[in-house]
Amino acid sequence: MAWDFETDPEFQKKLDWIEDFMREEVEPLSHLGVAPYSSVGREKLIKPLQQRVKDQGLWACHLGPELGGQGFGQLKLALMNEKLGRNSLAPTIFGCQAPDTGNAEIIAHYGTQAQKDRWLKPLLEGEIRSAFSMSEPTGGSDPLTFRTTAALDGNEWVINGEKWFSTNARYAKLLVVYAVTDPDAKDPYRRTSIFLVPTETPGVEIVRNVAVGAGGEIGGGNEAYVRYTNVRVPRDALLGDRGAAFVIAQVRLGGGRVHHAMRTVGACKHALDLMCRRAVSRTTREGRLSDLQMVQDQIAESWIAVESFRLLVLRTAWLIDKHKDYAKVRKDIAAIKVAMPKVYHDVATKAAHLHGALGVSNEMPFMHMVTSSLVMGIADGPTEVHKVTLAKQILKDYQPENDLFPSYHIPRLREEAHKRFARELEEIKSHYAGRSRAAANAQVE
Ligand SMILES: Cc1cc2nc3c(=O)[nH]c(=O)nc-3n(C[C@H](O)[C@H](O)[C@H](O)COP(=O)(O)OP(=O)(O)OC[C@H]3O[C@@H](n4cnc5c(N)ncnc54)[C@H](O)[C@@H]3O)c2cc1C
């Protein structure tokens, strides 16, 4: 019976290497601020670290060996991502940064050879970046409301519309665009298609780069508001089948949600770690914060929440490895998507609170964590939508009961039990027949 919580010693060595590398190389580099992301910074600072990850055979581990990854599977990936999740630079160093990962995966699955030759290799090598351009300013939660269109004109598709929060479009060479191609299709989920659009195509315009969180310069963020005006791409820019966008996007987002959850486990553990470090260090007249019961309550509650979430994520990863089909793990993926923002928000808020004024300052990571926790409840679909998915998945195994009182109504169960055990009841009663009625009944009951 395989139901243990041990890590293979061989893989543990890799995790240990990642732990050291994170502490000694990635985290110090991330404290430089934005410098590593400049083009010179990437060459000087990021590429050498990426090379060390490649040398260790840990590059792009979400991919199978046929695409240059390790084919570790989701469970090992979850354990790795726990370590990467505590630092936002880490996914770039390990070749698994969103949205490039998801875009590469769908090109690998659905792309033609020509599309793979042009886009996949440079994406996997980390040589170019990409954006996923699906959500629209008029509403992102429901793909059936999207208005951006792509119409065939001779041998070209002509794309018109607006997209919102296309992460990293400002750095991207490739935009993966979701557009309505068949508005009259009977099945509403077959009305949209996906296109691979070079960012330099005439008609692509970044209206504004929106930043997440408070402060910062308006227009200085990474979430692009993109306008497509008569953007012409060749017929073969279509990815996969015409009308298949919904299915392709679900495949993409299924993996993305799990990977976000894996990294969020790491971020939550990091917040808890900082909370504990502060609790044992800061003193009041009563002693250390960690001596106070209300502080202990927060630490205990946070640990339970983080570990429960972690186990849910690991079990979901294990299920994906087992079924090799995201559709079969929909319920579990929806559950971790719902749990993720809440657990992260709770622990990040408590960690900030325990640090007092310092905790809410921009000299600590907690405000960024709190904002990120809110993002986790919105990006890849809002919590409410995933709760509905989860509830539907749970309820699909239940049938309605038509009686006024349900089959689990205690009087009914009692009556059925009395019928079923009538003979035994009689035997017990006759055994006690010589005693008082009350005593006999008491024995039977
Ligand atoms: C940091 C970040 C990065 C993102 N990156 C990308 C990206 O790269 N590409 C991309 O295409 N999109 C991206 N998005 C967009 C994201 O997918 C959408 O924000 C999300 O789908 C919600 O759409 P919306 O923002 O338009 O909110 P709306 O659809 O307007 O929803 C707003 C709120 O209304 C409520 N609501 C909506 N629908 C329902 C419902 N059915 N039931 C109950 N309540 C509901 C929820 O409270 C929801 O939060 C990103 C978002 C963020 C925050």
Short mmCIF file of C-alpha atoms and ligand atoms in Angstrom, two decimals:
data_model
loop_
_atom_site.label_atom_id
_atom_site.label_comp_id
_atom_site.label_asym_id
_atom_site.label_seq_id
_atom_site.Cartn_x
_atom_site.Cartn_y
_atom_site.Cartn_z
CA MET A 1 0.00 0.00 0.00
CA ALA A 2 1.71 3.20 -1.19
CA TRP A 3 0.45 5.92 1.12
CA ASP A 4 3.55 7.38 2.68
CA PHE A 5 4.93 10.87 3.09
CA GLU A 6 8.61 10.14 2.52
CA THR A 7 10.78 11.74 -0.16
CA ASP A 8 13.12 9.46 -2.17
CA PRO A 9 16.68 9.98 -0.86
CA GLU A 10 17.87 10.69 -4.43
CA PHE A 11 15.29 13.40 -4.96
CA GLN A 12 15.90 14.77 -1.48
CA LYS A 13 19.47 15.51 -2.60
CA LYS A 14 18.07 17.66 -5.40
CA LEU A 15 15.76 19.44 -2.97
CA ASP A 16 18.73 20.08 -0.69
CA TRP A 17 20.67 21.53 -3.61
CA ILE A 18 17.72 23.81 -4.44
CA GLU A 19 17.47 24.91 -0.81
CA ASP A 20 21.14 25.92 -0.70
CA PHE A 21 21.01 27.56 -4.13
CA MET A 22 17.93 29.56 -3.18
CA ARG A 23 19.53 30.79 0.03
CA GLU A 24 22.98 31.51 -1.34
CA GLU A 25 22.25 32.75 -4.87
CA VAL A 26 18.63 33.48 -5.77
CA GLU A 27 17.50 35.31 -2.64
CA PRO A 28 20.51 37.65 -2.47
CA LEU A 29 20.05 38.49 -6.17
CA SER A 30 16.36 39.26 -5.69
CA HIS A 31 17.27 41.91 -3.09
CA LEU A 32 18.84 43.98 -5.87
CA GLY A 33 15.32 45.04 -6.89
CA VAL A 34 14.49 45.34 -10.58
CA ALA A 35 18.09 45.44 -11.83
CA PRO A 36 18.33 41.72 -12.77
CA TYR A 37 15.34 42.09 -15.12
CA SER A 38 17.03 44.67 -17.38
CA SER A 39 18.56 43.20 -20.53
CA VAL A 40 22.11 43.71 -19.26
CA GLY A 41 21.07 42.40 -15.85
CA ARG A 42 19.66 39.25 -17.43
CA GLU A 43 22.92 38.57 -19.25
CA LYS A 44 25.14 39.30 -16.28
CA LEU A 45 23.11 38.01 -13.36
CA ILE A 46 20.29 35.74 -14.42
CA LYS A 47 21.80 33.68 -17.24
CA PRO A 48 24.73 32.35 -15.18
CA LEU A 49 22.31 31.14 -12.51
CA GLN A 50 20.04 29.61 -15.16
CA GLN A 51 23.07 27.75 -16.49
CA ARG A 52 23.79 26.31 -13.04
CA VAL A 53 20.19 25.11 -12.82
CA LYS A 54 20.55 23.49 -16.27
CA ASP A 55 23.81 21.85 -15.20
CA GLN A 56 21.95 20.30 -12.26
CA GLY A 57 19.25 18.96 -14.60
CA LEU A 58 16.62 21.09 -12.88
CA TRP A 59 15.68 23.39 -15.77
CA ALA A 60 12.00 23.57 -16.83
CA CYS A 61 11.05 20.61 -14.67
CA HIS A 62 7.36 20.99 -15.47
CA LEU A 63 8.10 19.63 -18.96
CA GLY A 64 8.58 16.09 -20.16
CA PRO A 65 12.01 14.95 -21.43
CA GLU A 66 10.85 15.29 -25.06
CA LEU A 67 10.68 19.06 -24.45
CA GLY A 68 13.93 19.37 -22.57
CA GLY A 69 12.49 18.98 -19.07
CA GLN A 70 12.99 16.20 -16.57
CA GLY A 71 9.54 14.63 -16.65
CA PHE A 72 9.55 14.60 -12.86
CA GLY A 73 5.77 14.61 -12.62
CA GLN A 74 3.64 16.89 -10.48
CA LEU A 75 4.43 15.51 -7.04
CA LYS A 76 8.16 16.14 -7.31
CA LEU A 77 7.39 19.44 -8.97
CA ALA A 78 5.23 20.38 -5.99
CA LEU A 79 8.09 19.70 -3.58
CA MET A 80 10.44 21.76 -5.74
CA ASN A 81 7.97 24.59 -6.19
CA GLU A 82 7.55 24.86 -2.44
CA LYS A 83 11.12 26.07 -2.33
CA LEU A 84 10.85 28.28 -5.41
CA GLY A 85 7.61 29.84 -4.19
CA ARG A 86 9.22 31.86 -1.46
CA ASN A 87 10.97 34.13 -3.97
CA SER A 88 9.41 35.69 -7.08
CA LEU A 89 12.69 35.60 -9.04
CA ALA A 90 13.11 31.84 -8.63
CA PRO A 91 10.74 30.63 -11.39
CA THR A 92 12.70 32.67 -13.95
CA ILE A 93 15.97 31.14 -12.75
CA PHE A 94 14.49 27.62 -12.95
CA GLY A 95 12.77 28.09 -16.36
CA CYS A 96 9.24 27.69 -15.06
CA GLN A 97 7.88 31.22 -14.98
CA ALA A 98 4.29 31.99 -15.87
CA PRO A 99 2.90 32.79 -18.35
CA ASP A 100 5.65 31.31 -20.56
CA THR A 101 5.27 27.83 -19.07
CA GLY A 102 1.59 27.55 -19.91
CA ASN A 103 2.08 29.06 -23.36
CA ALA A 104 4.90 26.63 -24.12
CA GLU A 105 2.78 23.72 -22.94
CA ILE A 106 -0.12 24.50 -25.26
CA ILE A 107 2.18 25.10 -28.23
CA ALA A 108 3.83 21.74 -27.47
CA HIS A 109 0.42 20.03 -27.31
CA TYR A 110 -1.46 21.75 -30.10
CA GLY A 111 1.13 23.49 -32.30
CA THR A 112 2.13 22.53 -35.83
CA GLN A 113 5.79 21.69 -36.46
CA ALA A 114 6.30 25.17 -37.95
CA GLN A 115 4.78 26.82 -34.85
CA LYS A 116 6.96 24.71 -32.56
CA ASP A 117 10.08 25.53 -34.57
CA ARG A 118 9.38 29.23 -34.43
CA TRP A 119 8.15 29.66 -30.85
CA LEU A 120 8.64 26.63 -28.67
CA LYS A 121 12.40 26.26 -28.60
CA PRO A 122 13.18 29.92 -27.76
CA LEU A 123 10.44 29.87 -25.12
CA LEU A 124 11.80 26.73 -23.51
CA GLU A 125 15.32 28.10 -23.59
CA GLY A 126 14.14 31.29 -21.91
CA GLU A 127 15.37 33.31 -24.89
CA ILE A 128 12.04 35.02 -25.52
CA ARG A 129 9.03 35.83 -23.40
CA SER A 130 5.33 35.56 -24.16
CA ALA A 131 1.96 36.74 -22.91
CA PHE A 132 -1.44 35.09 -22.68
CA SER A 133 -4.02 37.55 -23.94
CA MET A 134 -7.42 36.23 -22.91
CA SER A 135 -9.18 38.42 -20.30
CA GLU A 136 -10.97 41.50 -21.56
CA PRO A 137 -11.61 44.85 -19.90
CA THR A 138 -15.36 44.20 -20.04
CA GLY A 139 -15.03 41.09 -17.86
CA GLY A 140 -12.53 38.29 -17.41
CA SER A 141 -14.31 35.64 -15.37
CA ASP A 142 -16.58 34.36 -18.10
CA PRO A 143 -14.98 33.53 -21.47
CA LEU A 144 -18.43 33.38 -23.07
CA THR A 145 -18.64 37.17 -22.77
CA PHE A 146 -15.42 37.94 -24.66
CA ARG A 147 -15.77 40.28 -27.63
CA THR A 148 -12.41 40.25 -29.40
CA THR A 149 -12.95 38.80 -32.86
CA ALA A 150 -10.80 37.11 -35.49
CA ALA A 151 -12.26 36.95 -39.00
CA LEU A 152 -10.81 35.20 -42.04
CA ASP A 153 -10.00 37.52 -44.92
CA GLY A 154 -8.47 35.50 -47.75
CA ASN A 155 -5.46 33.79 -46.28
CA GLU A 156 -5.27 35.98 -43.22
CA TRP A 157 -7.01 36.30 -39.88
CA VAL A 158 -7.91 39.85 -38.90
CA ILE A 159 -8.06 40.40 -35.14
CA ASN A 160 -9.94 43.27 -33.48
CA GLY A 161 -10.60 43.89 -29.82
CA GLU A 162 -9.12 44.71 -26.44
CA LYS A 163 -7.44 42.56 -23.82
CA TRP A 164 -6.76 43.28 -20.19
CA PHE A 165 -4.01 42.12 -17.82
CA SER A 166 -1.98 40.34 -20.49
CA THR A 167 0.92 39.75 -18.10
CA ASN A 168 4.37 40.66 -19.45
CA ALA A 169 3.08 41.68 -22.90
CA ARG A 170 5.50 44.60 -22.69
CA TYR A 171 8.45 42.16 -22.74
CA ALA A 172 6.84 39.54 -24.97
CA LYS A 173 7.78 38.57 -28.51
CA LEU A 174 4.67 36.40 -28.73
CA LEU A 175 1.06 37.08 -27.77
CA VAL A 176 -1.23 34.09 -27.39
CA VAL A 177 -4.59 35.63 -28.24
CA TYR A 178 -8.06 34.27 -27.47
CA ALA A 179 -10.68 35.48 -29.98
CA VAL A 180 -14.22 34.78 -31.17
CA THR A 181 -14.12 33.13 -34.61
CA ASP A 182 -17.48 31.37 -34.78
CA PRO A 183 -20.06 33.50 -32.96
CA ASP A 184 -22.94 31.45 -34.38
CA ALA A 185 -21.65 28.01 -33.41
CA LYS A 186 -24.39 26.05 -31.66
CA ASP A 187 -22.12 25.02 -28.82
CA PRO A 188 -21.08 28.27 -27.08
CA TYR A 189 -17.84 26.61 -26.01
CA ARG A 190 -16.85 26.13 -29.67
CA ARG A 191 -17.04 29.80 -30.66
CA THR A 192 -13.49 30.87 -29.88
CA SER A 193 -10.01 30.08 -31.19
CA ILE A 194 -6.42 30.81 -30.16
CA PHE A 195 -3.84 32.64 -32.28
CA LEU A 196 -0.09 33.03 -32.07
CA VAL A 197 0.53 36.71 -32.77
CA PRO A 198 4.02 38.25 -32.92
CA THR A 199 3.95 41.37 -30.74
CA GLU A 200 5.55 43.42 -33.50
CA THR A 201 2.55 42.85 -35.83
CA PRO A 202 1.08 46.18 -37.00
CA GLY A 203 -2.12 47.01 -35.11
CA VAL A 204 -0.93 45.61 -31.76
CA GLU A 205 -0.88 48.47 -29.27
CA ILE A 206 -0.14 48.40 -25.57
CA VAL A 207 -2.50 51.04 -24.24
CA ARG A 208 -1.16 50.93 -20.69
CA ASN A 209 0.92 48.73 -18.42
CA VAL A 210 -1.07 48.39 -15.23
CA ALA A 211 0.67 47.72 -11.92
CA VAL A 212 -0.70 45.48 -9.17
CA GLY A 213 -0.86 46.87 -5.63
CA ALA A 214 -0.75 50.33 -4.15
CA GLY A 215 1.85 52.97 -4.96
CA GLY A 216 4.21 52.86 -7.89
CA GLU A 217 3.92 54.79 -11.07
CA ILE A 218 0.67 54.65 -13.11
CA GLY A 219 1.51 52.79 -16.31
CA GLY A 220 4.65 51.25 -14.85
CA GLY A 221 3.39 47.71 -14.25
CA ASN A 222 3.53 44.39 -16.07
CA GLU A 223 -0.18 43.83 -16.70
CA ALA A 224 -0.84 45.09 -20.20
CA TYR A 225 -4.02 46.62 -21.51
CA VAL A 226 -3.65 45.62 -25.17
CA ARG A 227 -5.64 46.86 -28.16
CA TYR A 228 -5.76 44.86 -31.39
CA THR A 229 -6.82 46.94 -34.40
CA ASN A 230 -7.01 45.11 -37.73
CA VAL A 231 -4.12 42.90 -36.70
CA ARG A 232 -3.40 40.61 -39.65
CA VAL A 233 -1.77 37.24 -39.13
CA PRO A 234 -1.45 34.37 -41.61
CA ARG A 235 -4.02 31.59 -41.64
CA ASP A 236 -1.57 29.23 -39.98
CA ALA A 237 -1.29 31.46 -36.90
CA LEU A 238 -4.29 29.51 -35.57
CA LEU A 239 -3.22 27.23 -32.69
CA GLY A 240 -5.00 23.87 -32.66
CA ASP A 241 -8.45 23.52 -34.17
CA ARG A 242 -10.74 26.37 -35.00
CA GLY A 243 -13.26 26.64 -32.14
CA ALA A 244 -10.99 24.83 -29.67
CA ALA A 245 -9.89 27.82 -27.57
CA PHE A 246 -11.98 26.96 -24.54
CA VAL A 247 -10.57 23.43 -24.29
CA ILE A 248 -7.00 24.60 -24.91
CA ALA A 249 -7.33 27.36 -22.30
CA GLN A 250 -8.67 24.91 -19.72
CA VAL A 251 -5.69 22.61 -20.29
CA ARG A 252 -3.40 25.58 -19.88
CA LEU A 253 -5.10 27.01 -16.84
CA GLY A 254 -5.47 23.60 -15.15
CA GLY A 255 -1.69 23.22 -14.98
CA GLY A 256 -1.18 26.89 -14.17
CA ARG A 257 -3.51 26.80 -11.17
CA VAL A 258 -1.72 23.80 -9.69
CA HIS A 259 1.69 25.39 -10.17
CA HIS A 260 0.52 28.64 -8.56
CA ALA A 261 -0.76 26.62 -5.61
CA MET A 262 2.55 24.76 -5.26
CA ARG A 263 4.48 28.01 -5.14
CA THR A 264 1.94 29.54 -2.77
CA VAL A 265 2.66 26.74 -0.30
CA GLY A 266 6.25 27.99 -0.31
CA ALA A 267 5.17 31.60 0.15
CA CYS A 268 2.89 30.63 3.06
CA LYS A 269 5.65 28.63 4.74
CA HIS A 270 7.96 31.61 4.33
CA ALA A 271 5.43 33.95 5.99
CA LEU A 272 4.99 31.49 8.87
CA ASP A 273 8.75 31.16 9.23
CA LEU A 274 9.16 34.95 9.51
CA MET A 275 6.28 35.08 11.98
CA CYS A 276 7.99 32.53 14.23
CA ARG A 277 11.36 34.26 13.96
CA ARG A 278 9.78 37.50 15.09
CA ALA A 279 7.77 35.84 17.85
CA VAL A 280 10.84 34.38 19.53
CA SER A 281 12.85 37.60 19.12
CA ARG A 282 10.56 40.50 20.05
CA THR A 283 10.03 41.10 23.75
CA THR A 284 7.37 42.84 25.84
CA ARG A 285 7.22 43.31 29.62
CA GLU A 286 5.60 39.85 29.74
CA GLY A 287 8.54 38.26 27.94
CA ARG A 288 8.88 37.22 24.32
CA LEU A 289 5.91 37.45 21.97
CA SER A 290 6.11 33.68 21.63
CA ASP A 291 5.37 33.33 25.37
CA LEU A 292 1.96 34.98 24.95
CA GLN A 293 -0.95 32.61 24.43
CA MET A 294 -2.72 34.78 21.86
CA VAL A 295 0.46 34.79 19.79
CA GLN A 296 0.78 31.03 20.23
CA ASP A 297 -2.81 30.71 19.00
CA GLN A 298 -1.93 32.58 15.80
CA ILE A 299 1.14 30.44 15.22
CA ALA A 300 -0.73 27.19 15.86
CA GLU A 301 -3.66 28.19 13.63
CA SER A 302 -1.30 29.29 10.86
CA TRP A 303 0.69 26.07 10.98
CA ILE A 304 -2.46 23.96 10.76
CA ALA A 305 -3.81 26.03 7.85
CA VAL A 306 -0.54 25.91 5.90
CA GLU A 307 0.03 22.19 6.47
CA SER A 308 -3.57 21.32 5.53
CA PHE A 309 -3.25 23.35 2.34
CA ARG A 310 0.12 21.77 1.62
CA LEU A 311 -1.27 18.26 1.96
CA LEU A 312 -4.20 19.14 -0.31
CA VAL A 313 -1.77 20.45 -2.94
CA LEU A 314 0.50 17.40 -2.67
CA ARG A 315 -2.43 15.01 -2.93
CA THR A 316 -3.73 16.89 -5.98
CA ALA A 317 -0.26 16.65 -7.57
CA TRP A 318 -0.22 12.92 -6.80
CA LEU A 319 -3.66 12.52 -8.39
CA ILE A 320 -2.54 14.32 -11.55
CA ASP A 321 0.44 11.97 -11.81
CA LYS A 322 -1.88 9.03 -11.30
CA HIS A 323 -4.59 9.99 -13.80
CA LYS A 324 -2.42 12.00 -16.22
CA ASP A 325 -5.54 13.99 -17.02
CA TYR A 326 -6.42 17.36 -15.47
CA ALA A 327 -10.11 16.78 -16.22
CA LYS A 328 -10.18 13.86 -13.78
CA VAL A 329 -8.75 16.05 -11.02
CA ARG A 330 -11.02 19.05 -11.59
CA LYS A 331 -12.55 18.90 -8.15
CA ASP A 332 -9.20 18.86 -6.38
CA ILE A 333 -7.74 21.62 -8.55
CA ALA A 334 -10.79 23.79 -7.86
CA ALA A 335 -10.40 23.09 -4.14
CA ILE A 336 -6.77 24.21 -3.98
CA LYS A 337 -7.58 27.25 -6.12
CA VAL A 338 -10.21 28.24 -3.53
CA ALA A 339 -8.05 27.41 -0.51
CA MET A 340 -4.93 29.18 -1.83
CA PRO A 341 -5.89 32.88 -1.46
CA LYS A 342 -7.51 32.35 1.92
CA VAL A 343 -4.64 30.48 3.56
CA TYR A 344 -2.06 32.83 2.05
CA HIS A 345 -4.03 35.92 3.07
CA ASP A 346 -4.56 34.67 6.63
CA VAL A 347 -0.95 33.75 7.28
CA ALA A 348 0.51 36.82 5.55
CA THR A 349 -1.82 39.11 7.49
CA LYS A 350 -0.96 37.46 10.79
CA ALA A 351 2.76 37.65 10.00
CA ALA A 352 2.45 41.35 9.17
CA HIS A 353 0.45 41.98 12.34
CA LEU A 354 3.02 40.28 14.56
CA HIS A 355 5.70 42.56 13.11
CA GLY A 356 3.69 45.63 14.15
CA ALA A 357 4.45 48.85 12.27
CA LEU A 358 7.44 47.26 10.61
CA GLY A 359 5.11 44.57 9.25
CA VAL A 360 2.96 47.01 7.30
CA SER A 361 5.93 48.99 6.01
CA ASN A 362 7.55 48.60 2.62
CA GLU A 363 10.67 47.40 4.41
CA MET A 364 9.09 43.98 4.89
CA PRO A 365 7.62 41.58 2.32
CA PHE A 366 4.20 41.22 3.96
CA MET A 367 2.23 43.87 2.08
CA HIS A 368 3.42 42.33 -1.16
CA MET A 369 2.32 38.94 0.17
CA VAL A 370 -1.12 40.23 1.12
CA THR A 371 -1.56 41.74 -2.35
CA SER A 372 -0.37 38.49 -3.92
CA SER A 373 -2.91 36.57 -1.87
CA LEU A 374 -5.67 38.78 -3.30
CA VAL A 375 -4.27 38.20 -6.79
CA MET A 376 -4.49 34.43 -6.20
CA GLY A 377 -8.21 34.83 -5.62
CA ILE A 378 -8.68 36.57 -8.99
CA ALA A 379 -6.05 35.48 -11.52
CA ASP A 380 -7.01 32.30 -13.41
CA GLY A 381 -10.63 32.94 -12.41
CA PRO A 382 -12.20 34.28 -9.21
CA THR A 383 -12.75 32.15 -6.13
CA GLU A 384 -16.54 32.16 -6.53
CA VAL A 385 -16.35 30.47 -9.93
CA HIS A 386 -14.07 27.74 -8.57
CA LYS A 387 -16.30 27.22 -5.56
CA VAL A 388 -19.19 26.59 -7.94
CA THR A 389 -17.05 24.11 -9.91
CA LEU A 390 -16.05 22.35 -6.71
CA ALA A 391 -19.58 22.16 -5.38
CA LYS A 392 -20.90 20.85 -8.71
CA GLN A 393 -18.19 18.18 -8.79
CA ILE A 394 -19.03 17.12 -5.25
CA LEU A 395 -22.79 17.13 -5.85
CA LYS A 396 -22.70 15.19 -9.10
CA ASP A 397 -22.46 11.93 -7.13
CA TYR A 398 -25.67 12.65 -5.20
CA GLN A 399 -29.24 11.79 -6.19
CA PRO A 400 -32.32 13.59 -4.84
CA GLU A 401 -34.52 11.83 -2.29
CA ASN A 402 -38.19 12.26 -2.95
CA ASP A 403 -39.65 11.34 0.44
CA LEU A 404 -40.76 14.05 2.84
CA PHE A 405 -38.29 12.76 5.43
CA PRO A 406 -34.86 11.73 4.14
CA SER A 407 -33.57 8.18 4.18
CA TYR A 408 -31.21 9.11 7.03
CA HIS A 409 -34.08 10.35 9.27
CA ILE A 410 -33.41 8.69 12.62
CA PRO A 411 -36.98 7.36 13.30
CA ARG A 412 -36.93 5.71 9.90
CA LEU A 413 -33.51 4.18 10.50
CA ARG A 414 -34.70 2.95 13.89
CA GLU A 415 -37.75 1.30 12.33
CA GLU A 416 -35.65 -0.36 9.65
CA ALA A 417 -33.18 -1.60 12.24
CA HIS A 418 -35.99 -3.06 14.34
CA LYS A 419 -37.33 -4.88 11.28
CA ARG A 420 -33.94 -6.21 10.31
CA PHE A 421 -33.02 -7.43 13.79
CA ALA A 422 -36.57 -8.52 14.80
CA ARG A 423 -35.58 -12.11 15.54
CA GLU A 424 -32.56 -11.13 17.63
CA LEU A 425 -34.67 -8.58 19.50
CA GLU A 426 -37.20 -11.26 20.37
CA GLU A 427 -34.44 -13.55 21.61
CA ILE A 428 -32.97 -10.80 23.78
CA LYS A 429 -36.39 -9.93 25.15
CA SER A 430 -37.19 -13.52 26.05
CA HIS A 431 -33.76 -13.85 27.69
CA TYR A 432 -34.69 -11.03 30.04
CA ALA A 433 -38.37 -12.07 30.32
CA GLY A 434 -38.10 -12.89 34.03
CA ARG A 435 -36.92 -9.38 34.86
CA SER A 436 -38.85 -6.17 35.14
CA ARG A 437 -40.01 -4.62 31.85
CA ALA A 438 -37.93 -1.49 32.42
CA ALA A 439 -34.75 -3.48 33.03
CA ALA A 440 -35.33 -5.62 29.92
CA ASN A 441 -35.92 -2.57 27.74
CA ALA A 442 -32.84 -0.88 29.16
CA GLN A 443 -30.74 -3.89 28.16
CA VAL A 444 -32.21 -3.98 24.63
CA GLU A 445 -31.73 -0.26 24.10
C1 LIG B 1 -1.96 39.70 -11.43
C2 LIG B 1 -2.90 39.21 -12.49
C3 LIG B 1 -2.39 38.64 -13.64
C4 LIG B 1 -3.25 38.24 -14.66
N1 LIG B 1 -2.71 37.72 -15.80
C5 LIG B 1 -3.52 37.44 -16.84
C6 LIG B 1 -2.96 37.03 -18.07
O1 LIG B 1 -1.75 36.87 -18.21
N2 LIG B 1 -3.80 36.82 -19.12
C7 LIG B 1 -5.14 36.99 -19.01
O2 LIG B 1 -5.83 36.77 -20.00
N3 LIG B 1 -5.70 37.38 -17.85
C8 LIG B 1 -4.92 37.62 -16.77
N4 LIG B 1 -5.47 38.06 -15.59
C9 LIG B 1 -6.89 38.35 -15.55
C10 LIG B 1 -7.70 37.37 -14.74
O3 LIG B 1 -7.81 36.14 -15.40
C11 LIG B 1 -9.06 38.03 -14.51
O4 LIG B 1 -8.81 39.16 -13.68
C12 LIG B 1 -10.05 37.13 -13.85
O5 LIG B 1 -10.48 36.12 -14.74
C13 LIG B 1 -11.27 37.93 -13.36
O6 LIG B 1 -11.76 38.77 -14.36
P1 LIG B 1 -12.02 40.33 -14.05
O7 LIG B 1 -10.81 40.89 -13.43
O8 LIG B 1 -12.53 40.98 -15.27
O9 LIG B 1 -13.13 40.31 -12.95
P2 LIG B 1 -14.73 40.20 -13.17
O10 LIG B 1 -15.03 39.14 -14.17
O11 LIG B 1 -15.23 41.57 -13.40
O12 LIG B 1 -15.13 39.70 -11.75
C14 LIG B 1 -15.01 40.57 -10.62
C15 LIG B 1 -15.57 39.89 -9.40
O13 LIG B 1 -16.96 39.60 -9.62
C16 LIG B 1 -17.30 38.39 -8.96
N5 LIG B 1 -17.74 37.40 -9.95
C17 LIG B 1 -17.46 37.36 -11.27
N6 LIG B 1 -18.03 36.28 -11.84
C18 LIG B 1 -18.70 35.64 -10.87
C19 LIG B 1 -19.49 34.45 -10.82
N7 LIG B 1 -19.72 33.71 -11.91
N8 LIG B 1 -20.01 34.08 -9.62
C20 LIG B 1 -19.81 34.82 -8.51
N9 LIG B 1 -19.07 35.95 -8.50
C21 LIG B 1 -18.51 36.35 -9.65
C22 LIG B 1 -16.03 37.92 -8.25
O14 LIG B 1 -16.02 38.44 -6.94
C23 LIG B 1 -14.94 38.55 -9.07
O15 LIG B 1 -13.72 38.69 -8.36
C24 LIG B 1 -4.65 38.40 -14.52
C25 LIG B 1 -5.17 38.94 -13.34
C26 LIG B 1 -4.32 39.33 -12.33
C27 LIG B 1 -4.89 39.93 -11.08
#
